[in-house]
Amino acid sequence: MSSPTSSVIIKGIGSFTPEKVLTNGELSEMVDTSDEWIRTRTGIRERRIAKEGETASTMGAIAAQRAIEDAGLSVDEIDLVIVATITPDMPFPSTACLVQTKLGISNAVCFDVEAACSGFLYLLELGSSLLKGGTKYRNALVIGSEKLSSILDWEDRTTCVLFGDGAGAAVLSISENGEDGLIDFRLGADGTKSDVLYMPGGGCSLPATIDSIEDGKHFLKMRGREVFKLAVKVMEQSAAEILEQNNLSPDQIQCVIPHQANLRIIESISTRLNIPMERFFLNLEKYGNTSAASIPIALDEAYRSGRLKSGDLILMVAFGAGLTWGASLMRWC
Ligand SMILES: CC(C)(COP(=O)(O)OP(=O)(O)OC[C@H]1O[C@@H](n2cnc3c(N)ncnc32)[C@H](O)[C@@H]1OP(=O)(O)O)[C@@H](O)C(=O)NCCC(=O)NCCS
């Protein structure tokens, strides 16, 4: 039985990235760009692109299956499924319901959350709160899954070089032996800045028409420089705040898992937080920005590469469209 003071741990973790690799060199044959420009401005070398039939739900289901196996649970023990995505398979039903069906999870509450690249951190707080809230839920499956290649304008060099596809998932459970697990969260949002990163078409304000498609309204739009500055500011603020409120100094953090958007953004945060780059886990050179999938894919790779040791304090920090942002503190169990 849980209580508001119980702690919630990541009991299992998994990820999936599509097989198809799209390199900077290949991109430079599609738009007016170069490997050198992309690498020096972003740190990205290549990204994964989902094939036809690979969607947020299919990728999410594979990542989720791996997380459930890693947790040592059966699908019958999952009673909550939440997916964070800006590229759902379709507006409805939710991608969470589609994942539920694919995995044969018969008895769970399922819904999606839309918080863009901060989505996974939103899920961690939400899942953790629901588990702590009472006796109803035992194990929550939280998934970040994106097929961003489906909303990119492949003729717009200012955006198409930055993003990729993939999925990451975690099983959250109440700790049975009082480990710390997920310690704290600082989430935030500012809708007044919604116009720096958005997709105008496809919702009820601009349903698909021949004109909306011809005008490219169903593609991601971004004002890169503004996004860059805002990202550095809010990621630093939320991370600094969570450290301060938990009486932690930067040297007590063993590993930072940042949202993998841009190496220069991450380097600025490293400098501002006074946490050396060696303690940041990076995989953006392989995947680019996979939005809500970015942190769980990185967390899974950090774990599987032996980078995370039991007892390590881990700081996760993200930023995304909305604007949304968040920092989360966790002790690896
Ligand atoms: C997008 C980003 C890499 C651009 O880097 P930048 O140094 O700010 O570059 P600028 O936007 O100032 O553009 C510089 C020049 O490069 C050009 N350029 C843009 N994309 C290019 C590309 N892929 N290849 C070559 N040149 C490119 C621009 O057109 C501009 O040319 P101009 O000076 O002739 O107008 C950077 O602003 C960024 O990463 N922003 C944050 C984006 C992000 O992380 N979004 C997701 C958040 S969750």
Short mmCIF file of C-alpha atoms and ligand atoms in Angstrom, two decimals:
data_model
loop_
_atom_site.label_atom_id
_atom_site.label_comp_id
_atom_site.label_asym_id
_atom_site.label_seq_id
_atom_site.Cartn_x
_atom_site.Cartn_y
_atom_site.Cartn_z
CA MET A 1 0.00 0.00 0.00
CA SER A 2 1.32 3.47 -0.87
CA SER A 3 1.16 6.68 1.11
CA PRO A 4 1.98 10.28 0.14
CA THR A 5 5.40 9.75 1.69
CA SER A 6 6.20 6.51 -0.17
CA SER A 7 8.95 6.84 -2.73
CA VAL A 8 8.56 5.97 -6.38
CA ILE A 9 11.40 4.32 -8.30
CA ILE A 10 12.16 3.59 -11.93
CA LYS A 11 11.79 -0.19 -11.77
CA GLY A 12 12.53 -0.80 -15.44
CA ILE A 13 13.65 1.13 -18.48
CA GLY A 14 13.81 0.51 -22.23
CA SER A 15 14.11 2.28 -25.56
CA PHE A 16 13.79 1.78 -29.27
CA THR A 17 15.25 3.68 -32.21
CA PRO A 18 14.49 2.92 -35.85
CA GLU A 19 17.08 1.13 -37.94
CA LYS A 20 17.32 3.71 -40.71
CA VAL A 21 20.16 6.20 -40.17
CA LEU A 22 20.11 9.58 -41.92
CA THR A 23 23.56 11.18 -41.82
CA ASN A 24 24.44 14.86 -42.12
CA GLY A 25 26.14 13.99 -45.41
CA GLU A 26 22.90 12.52 -46.78
CA LEU A 27 20.97 15.57 -45.56
CA SER A 28 23.37 17.87 -47.39
CA GLU A 29 22.25 16.19 -50.61
CA MET A 30 18.62 17.03 -49.76
CA VAL A 31 18.94 20.68 -48.58
CA ASP A 32 21.56 23.43 -48.71
CA THR A 33 23.53 22.44 -45.63
CA SER A 34 26.75 20.64 -44.69
CA ASP A 35 28.01 18.14 -42.15
CA GLU A 36 30.36 20.83 -40.82
CA TRP A 37 27.51 23.38 -40.30
CA ILE A 38 25.25 20.90 -38.53
CA ARG A 39 28.02 19.47 -36.32
CA THR A 40 29.44 22.81 -35.23
CA ARG A 41 26.03 24.45 -34.61
CA THR A 42 24.31 21.48 -32.97
CA GLY A 43 26.64 18.53 -32.23
CA ILE A 44 24.40 16.22 -34.29
CA ARG A 45 26.02 13.79 -36.78
CA GLU A 46 23.07 11.58 -37.68
CA ARG A 47 19.51 10.79 -36.68
CA ARG A 48 17.13 7.81 -36.99
CA ILE A 49 14.13 7.92 -39.30
CA ALA A 50 11.11 5.66 -38.82
CA LYS A 51 10.00 3.65 -41.81
CA GLU A 52 6.43 3.44 -43.08
CA GLY A 53 4.32 1.63 -40.52
CA GLU A 54 6.64 2.61 -37.68
CA THR A 55 4.69 5.08 -35.55
CA ALA A 56 4.66 6.59 -32.08
CA SER A 57 2.61 3.62 -30.86
CA THR A 58 4.68 0.87 -32.51
CA MET A 59 8.00 2.36 -31.36
CA GLY A 60 6.53 3.18 -27.95
CA ALA A 61 5.26 -0.39 -27.57
CA ILE A 62 8.71 -1.89 -28.23
CA ALA A 63 10.39 0.49 -25.78
CA ALA A 64 7.64 -0.25 -23.24
CA GLN A 65 7.98 -4.03 -23.67
CA ARG A 66 11.70 -3.69 -22.95
CA ALA A 67 11.01 -1.57 -19.85
CA ILE A 68 8.45 -4.07 -18.54
CA GLU A 69 10.94 -6.94 -19.05
CA ASP A 70 13.67 -4.91 -17.35
CA ALA A 71 11.31 -4.37 -14.41
CA GLY A 72 10.69 -8.12 -14.20
CA LEU A 73 6.94 -7.59 -14.41
CA SER A 74 4.19 -9.05 -16.56
CA VAL A 75 1.81 -6.85 -18.57
CA ASP A 76 -1.00 -7.77 -16.16
CA GLU A 77 0.79 -5.84 -13.44
CA ILE A 78 0.67 -2.54 -15.37
CA ASP A 79 -2.36 -0.46 -14.41
CA LEU A 80 -1.51 2.96 -15.81
CA VAL A 81 -0.14 3.84 -19.28
CA ILE A 82 0.75 7.44 -20.12
CA VAL A 83 2.39 8.50 -23.38
CA ALA A 84 4.05 11.87 -24.01
CA THR A 85 4.14 12.77 -27.68
CA ILE A 86 3.63 15.61 -30.14
CA THR A 87 3.36 13.11 -32.99
CA PRO A 88 0.54 10.78 -31.92
CA ASP A 89 -0.51 8.10 -34.41
CA MET A 90 -3.74 10.10 -34.84
CA PRO A 91 -5.61 12.83 -32.91
CA PHE A 92 -7.66 10.15 -31.18
CA PRO A 93 -7.76 7.57 -29.73
CA SER A 94 -4.73 8.23 -27.59
CA THR A 95 -1.39 6.66 -28.45
CA ALA A 96 -1.47 5.21 -24.91
CA CYS A 97 -4.59 3.18 -25.82
CA LEU A 98 -2.85 1.95 -28.99
CA VAL A 99 0.23 0.89 -27.00
CA GLN A 100 -2.03 -0.81 -24.45
CA THR A 101 -3.62 -2.92 -27.20
CA LYS A 102 -0.28 -3.79 -28.83
CA LEU A 103 1.11 -5.06 -25.53
CA GLY A 104 -2.07 -6.81 -24.39
CA ILE A 105 -2.36 -4.76 -21.21
CA SER A 106 -5.92 -5.55 -20.31
CA ASN A 107 -6.60 -3.54 -17.22
CA ALA A 108 -5.11 -0.06 -17.23
CA VAL A 109 -6.03 3.62 -17.34
CA CYS A 110 -4.50 5.07 -20.54
CA PHE A 111 -4.04 8.61 -21.77
CA ASP A 112 -1.60 10.95 -23.54
CA VAL A 113 0.15 14.08 -22.32
CA GLU A 114 1.37 16.83 -24.62
CA ALA A 115 4.27 18.81 -23.18
CA ALA A 116 6.62 18.54 -26.18
CA CYS A 117 10.28 17.93 -25.30
CA SER A 118 9.56 18.27 -21.57
CA GLY A 119 6.96 15.52 -21.87
CA PHE A 120 8.90 12.74 -20.16
CA LEU A 121 9.62 14.86 -17.08
CA TYR A 122 5.93 15.80 -16.92
CA LEU A 123 5.15 12.05 -17.02
CA LEU A 124 7.57 11.29 -14.20
CA GLU A 125 5.86 13.75 -11.87
CA LEU A 126 2.37 12.76 -12.98
CA GLY A 127 3.03 9.02 -12.75
CA SER A 128 4.77 9.41 -9.43
CA SER A 129 1.90 11.48 -7.98
CA LEU A 130 -0.74 9.00 -9.13
CA LEU A 131 1.18 6.08 -7.64
CA LYS A 132 1.65 7.90 -4.36
CA GLY A 133 -1.97 9.04 -4.36
CA GLY A 134 -3.41 5.88 -2.91
CA THR A 135 -3.94 2.20 -3.39
CA LYS A 136 -5.34 2.28 -6.91
CA TYR A 137 -2.22 2.05 -9.08
CA ARG A 138 0.75 -0.25 -8.55
CA ASN A 139 2.89 0.13 -11.68
CA ALA A 140 2.81 2.99 -14.17
CA LEU A 141 4.21 2.67 -17.67
CA VAL A 142 5.39 6.07 -18.92
CA ILE A 143 6.51 6.44 -22.52
CA GLY A 144 7.98 9.23 -24.64
CA SER A 145 7.62 8.40 -28.33
CA GLU A 146 8.00 10.55 -31.42
CA LYS A 147 7.95 10.29 -35.19
CA LEU A 148 9.10 13.84 -35.78
CA SER A 149 10.11 13.00 -39.36
CA SER A 150 6.36 13.04 -40.12
CA ILE A 151 5.98 16.76 -39.26
CA LEU A 152 9.25 18.12 -40.66
CA ASP A 153 9.51 20.21 -43.80
CA TRP A 154 12.30 18.34 -45.58
CA GLU A 155 12.99 21.47 -47.66
CA ASP A 156 13.56 23.69 -44.61
CA ARG A 157 17.21 23.42 -43.61
CA THR A 158 16.64 25.47 -40.45
CA THR A 159 14.53 22.71 -38.88
CA CYS A 160 14.90 19.36 -40.68
CA VAL A 161 18.53 18.89 -39.62
CA LEU A 162 17.69 18.99 -35.92
CA PHE A 163 15.21 16.23 -35.23
CA GLY A 164 14.87 12.42 -35.29
CA ASP A 165 12.55 9.56 -34.34
CA GLY A 166 12.53 7.11 -31.43
CA ALA A 167 10.96 6.05 -28.16
CA GLY A 168 11.89 5.50 -24.53
CA ALA A 169 9.87 4.09 -21.66
CA ALA A 170 10.03 3.48 -17.93
CA VAL A 171 8.03 1.48 -15.41
CA LEU A 172 7.43 3.46 -12.23
CA SER A 173 6.61 1.58 -9.03
CA ILE A 174 6.33 2.29 -5.33
CA SER A 175 9.61 1.37 -3.66
CA GLU A 176 9.35 -1.75 -1.55
CA ASN A 177 12.39 -1.06 0.60
CA GLY A 178 12.30 2.69 1.07
CA GLU A 179 14.87 3.67 -1.58
CA ASP A 180 14.83 7.35 -2.61
CA GLY A 181 13.97 6.96 -6.32
CA LEU A 182 12.29 10.03 -7.80
CA ILE A 183 13.06 12.76 -5.30
CA ASP A 184 11.73 16.05 -6.65
CA PHE A 185 10.42 17.90 -9.72
CA ARG A 186 10.33 21.51 -10.90
CA LEU A 187 8.06 21.78 -13.91
CA GLY A 188 7.01 25.00 -15.60
CA ALA A 189 5.26 26.48 -18.61
CA ASP A 190 4.78 29.83 -20.35
CA GLY A 191 2.14 29.86 -23.06
CA THR A 192 2.92 33.47 -23.99
CA LYS A 193 5.92 32.08 -25.90
CA SER A 194 3.93 29.49 -27.83
CA ASP A 195 4.86 31.08 -31.17
CA VAL A 196 8.58 30.28 -31.08
CA LEU A 197 8.05 26.57 -31.71
CA TYR A 198 4.76 25.18 -32.96
CA MET A 199 2.80 23.46 -35.72
CA PRO A 200 -0.07 25.66 -36.93
CA GLY A 201 -2.15 23.10 -38.86
CA GLY A 202 -4.01 19.94 -38.04
CA GLY A 203 -5.90 21.07 -34.95
CA CYS A 204 -9.42 22.52 -34.81
CA SER A 205 -8.21 26.06 -35.53
CA LEU A 206 -6.77 24.99 -38.87
CA PRO A 207 -7.95 21.59 -40.01
CA ALA A 208 -6.28 20.15 -43.09
CA THR A 209 -7.37 21.76 -46.37
CA ILE A 210 -5.66 21.81 -49.75
CA ASP A 211 -4.55 25.38 -48.99
CA SER A 212 -3.25 24.56 -45.50
CA ILE A 213 -1.18 21.72 -46.93
CA GLU A 214 0.15 23.79 -49.82
CA ASP A 215 1.09 26.55 -47.34
CA GLY A 216 3.11 24.07 -45.26
CA LYS A 217 0.97 24.61 -42.16
CA HIS A 218 1.34 20.97 -41.12
CA PHE A 219 5.07 21.29 -40.57
CA LEU A 220 6.96 22.22 -37.40
CA LYS A 221 7.87 25.95 -37.31
CA MET A 222 10.64 27.35 -35.18
CA ARG A 223 12.49 30.59 -34.42
CA GLY A 224 15.78 28.90 -33.61
CA ARG A 225 17.76 31.72 -32.00
CA GLU A 226 14.94 32.68 -29.64
CA VAL A 227 14.38 29.04 -28.72
CA PHE A 228 18.09 28.69 -27.99
CA LYS A 229 18.16 31.63 -25.56
CA LEU A 230 14.94 30.62 -23.81
CA ALA A 231 16.13 27.03 -23.49
CA VAL A 232 19.36 28.01 -21.77
CA LYS A 233 17.55 30.38 -19.41
CA VAL A 234 14.74 28.11 -18.20
CA MET A 235 16.78 24.92 -18.06
CA GLU A 236 19.40 26.62 -15.94
CA GLN A 237 16.76 28.21 -13.69
CA SER A 238 14.79 25.02 -13.07
CA ALA A 239 17.95 22.96 -12.47
CA ALA A 240 19.49 25.56 -10.13
CA GLU A 241 16.22 25.82 -8.22
CA ILE A 242 15.83 22.09 -7.68
CA LEU A 243 19.43 21.80 -6.47
CA GLU A 244 19.01 24.72 -4.08
CA GLN A 245 15.71 23.49 -2.68
CA ASN A 246 17.23 20.08 -1.99
CA ASN A 247 20.34 21.61 -0.42
CA LEU A 248 22.57 20.04 -3.05
CA SER A 249 25.77 21.45 -4.49
CA PRO A 250 26.70 20.76 -8.13
CA ASP A 251 29.48 18.35 -7.13
CA GLN A 252 26.92 16.03 -5.50
CA ILE A 253 25.32 15.28 -8.89
CA GLN A 254 26.93 12.22 -10.50
CA CYS A 255 25.09 12.39 -13.81
CA VAL A 256 23.01 14.93 -15.73
CA ILE A 257 20.63 13.66 -18.38
CA PRO A 258 19.71 16.74 -20.39
CA HIS A 259 17.16 16.99 -23.18
CA GLN A 260 19.31 16.23 -26.24
CA ALA A 261 18.52 19.24 -28.45
CA ASN A 262 21.79 21.01 -29.07
CA LEU A 263 25.32 20.51 -27.72
CA ARG A 264 25.85 24.27 -27.39
CA ILE A 265 22.73 24.60 -25.22
CA ILE A 266 24.01 21.76 -23.02
CA GLU A 267 27.50 23.32 -22.78
CA SER A 268 25.97 26.65 -21.68
CA ILE A 269 23.99 24.87 -18.97
CA SER A 270 27.08 23.00 -17.83
CA THR A 271 28.94 26.30 -17.44
CA ARG A 272 26.08 28.08 -15.71
CA LEU A 273 25.39 25.22 -13.28
CA ASN A 274 29.08 24.63 -12.67
CA ILE A 275 28.72 20.92 -13.47
CA PRO A 276 31.50 19.71 -15.81
CA MET A 277 30.53 18.33 -19.24
CA GLU A 278 32.02 14.91 -18.31
CA ARG A 279 29.06 14.44 -15.99
CA PHE A 280 26.51 15.09 -18.75
CA PHE A 281 25.32 12.02 -20.65
CA LEU A 282 25.14 12.78 -24.37
CA ASN A 283 23.81 10.80 -27.30
CA LEU A 284 22.48 13.60 -29.49
CA GLU A 285 25.18 13.04 -32.09
CA LYS A 286 23.47 9.72 -32.94
CA TYR A 287 19.82 10.69 -32.66
CA GLY A 288 19.35 14.48 -32.85
CA ASN A 289 16.40 15.87 -30.95
CA THR A 290 13.73 13.21 -30.39
CA SER A 291 11.52 15.49 -28.25
CA ALA A 292 9.64 13.53 -25.55
CA ALA A 293 11.72 10.43 -26.31
CA SER A 294 15.05 12.17 -25.80
CA ILE A 295 15.44 11.84 -22.01
CA PRO A 296 14.19 8.25 -21.68
CA ILE A 297 16.39 7.07 -24.59
CA ALA A 298 19.39 8.79 -22.98
CA LEU A 299 18.53 7.40 -19.55
CA ASP A 300 18.23 3.88 -20.97
CA GLU A 301 21.56 4.16 -22.80
CA ALA A 302 23.29 5.63 -19.75
CA TYR A 303 21.98 2.73 -17.66
CA ARG A 304 22.88 0.01 -20.17
CA SER A 305 26.37 1.43 -20.73
CA GLY A 306 27.07 1.14 -16.99
CA ARG A 307 27.20 4.90 -16.55
CA LEU A 308 24.61 4.90 -13.73
CA LYS A 309 25.58 3.35 -10.43
CA SER A 310 23.24 2.45 -7.63
CA GLY A 311 23.01 5.43 -5.28
CA ASP A 312 23.98 8.02 -7.94
CA LEU A 313 22.13 11.32 -7.84
CA ILE A 314 20.82 12.10 -11.32
CA LEU A 315 19.56 15.43 -12.56
CA MET A 316 17.30 15.48 -15.61
CA VAL A 317 16.50 18.76 -17.29
CA ALA A 318 14.37 19.57 -20.33
CA PHE A 319 12.82 22.31 -22.39
CA GLY A 320 10.26 22.31 -25.18
CA ALA A 321 7.44 23.90 -27.11
CA GLY A 322 4.70 25.48 -25.07
CA LEU A 323 6.95 26.75 -23.66
CA THR A 324 7.37 23.95 -21.19
CA TRP A 325 10.35 23.02 -19.08
CA GLY A 326 11.33 20.96 -16.12
CA ALA A 327 14.03 19.56 -13.88
CA SER A 328 13.85 16.33 -11.95
CA LEU A 329 16.08 14.81 -9.34
CA MET A 330 16.40 11.07 -8.87
CA ARG A 331 18.54 8.62 -6.95
CA TRP A 332 19.35 5.61 -9.11
CA CYS A 333 18.33 2.39 -7.38
C1 LIG B 1 18.76 26.27 -35.10
C2 LIG B 1 20.16 26.65 -34.66
C3 LIG B 1 21.07 25.43 -34.75
C4 LIG B 1 20.69 27.72 -35.58
O1 LIG B 1 22.00 28.07 -35.18
P1 LIG B 1 22.41 29.61 -35.15
O2 LIG B 1 23.84 29.67 -34.85
O3 LIG B 1 21.46 30.26 -34.17
O4 LIG B 1 22.14 30.03 -36.61
P2 LIG B 1 21.24 31.21 -37.15
O5 LIG B 1 19.79 30.90 -36.95
O6 LIG B 1 21.76 32.44 -36.54
O7 LIG B 1 21.59 31.14 -38.67
C5 LIG B 1 22.85 31.44 -39.14
C6 LIG B 1 22.86 31.24 -40.64
O8 LIG B 1 22.87 29.84 -40.92
C7 LIG B 1 21.86 29.52 -41.87
N1 LIG B 1 21.37 28.18 -41.63
C8 LIG B 1 20.31 27.78 -40.89
N2 LIG B 1 20.20 26.45 -40.93
C9 LIG B 1 21.22 26.00 -41.71
C10 LIG B 1 21.64 24.72 -42.09
N3 LIG B 1 21.01 23.61 -41.70
N4 LIG B 1 22.74 24.63 -42.86
C11 LIG B 1 23.42 25.72 -43.27
N5 LIG B 1 23.05 26.95 -42.92
C12 LIG B 1 21.97 27.09 -42.15
C13 LIG B 1 20.80 30.57 -41.64
O9 LIG B 1 19.98 30.71 -42.79
C14 LIG B 1 21.63 31.79 -41.35
O10 LIG B 1 22.05 32.33 -42.58
P3 LIG B 1 22.06 33.93 -42.79
O11 LIG B 1 23.02 34.44 -41.76
O12 LIG B 1 22.56 34.04 -44.19
O13 LIG B 1 20.67 34.37 -42.57
C15 LIG B 1 20.16 27.18 -33.21
O14 LIG B 1 19.55 28.45 -33.15
C16 LIG B 1 19.43 26.26 -32.27
O15 LIG B 1 19.85 25.13 -32.05
N6 LIG B 1 18.34 26.72 -31.65
C17 LIG B 1 17.57 25.89 -30.75
C18 LIG B 1 16.73 24.91 -31.52
C19 LIG B 1 16.18 23.82 -30.68
O16 LIG B 1 16.88 23.23 -29.90
N7 LIG B 1 14.89 23.53 -30.85
C20 LIG B 1 14.21 22.50 -30.16
C21 LIG B 1 13.97 22.89 -28.74
S1 LIG B 1 13.21 21.62 -27.85
#
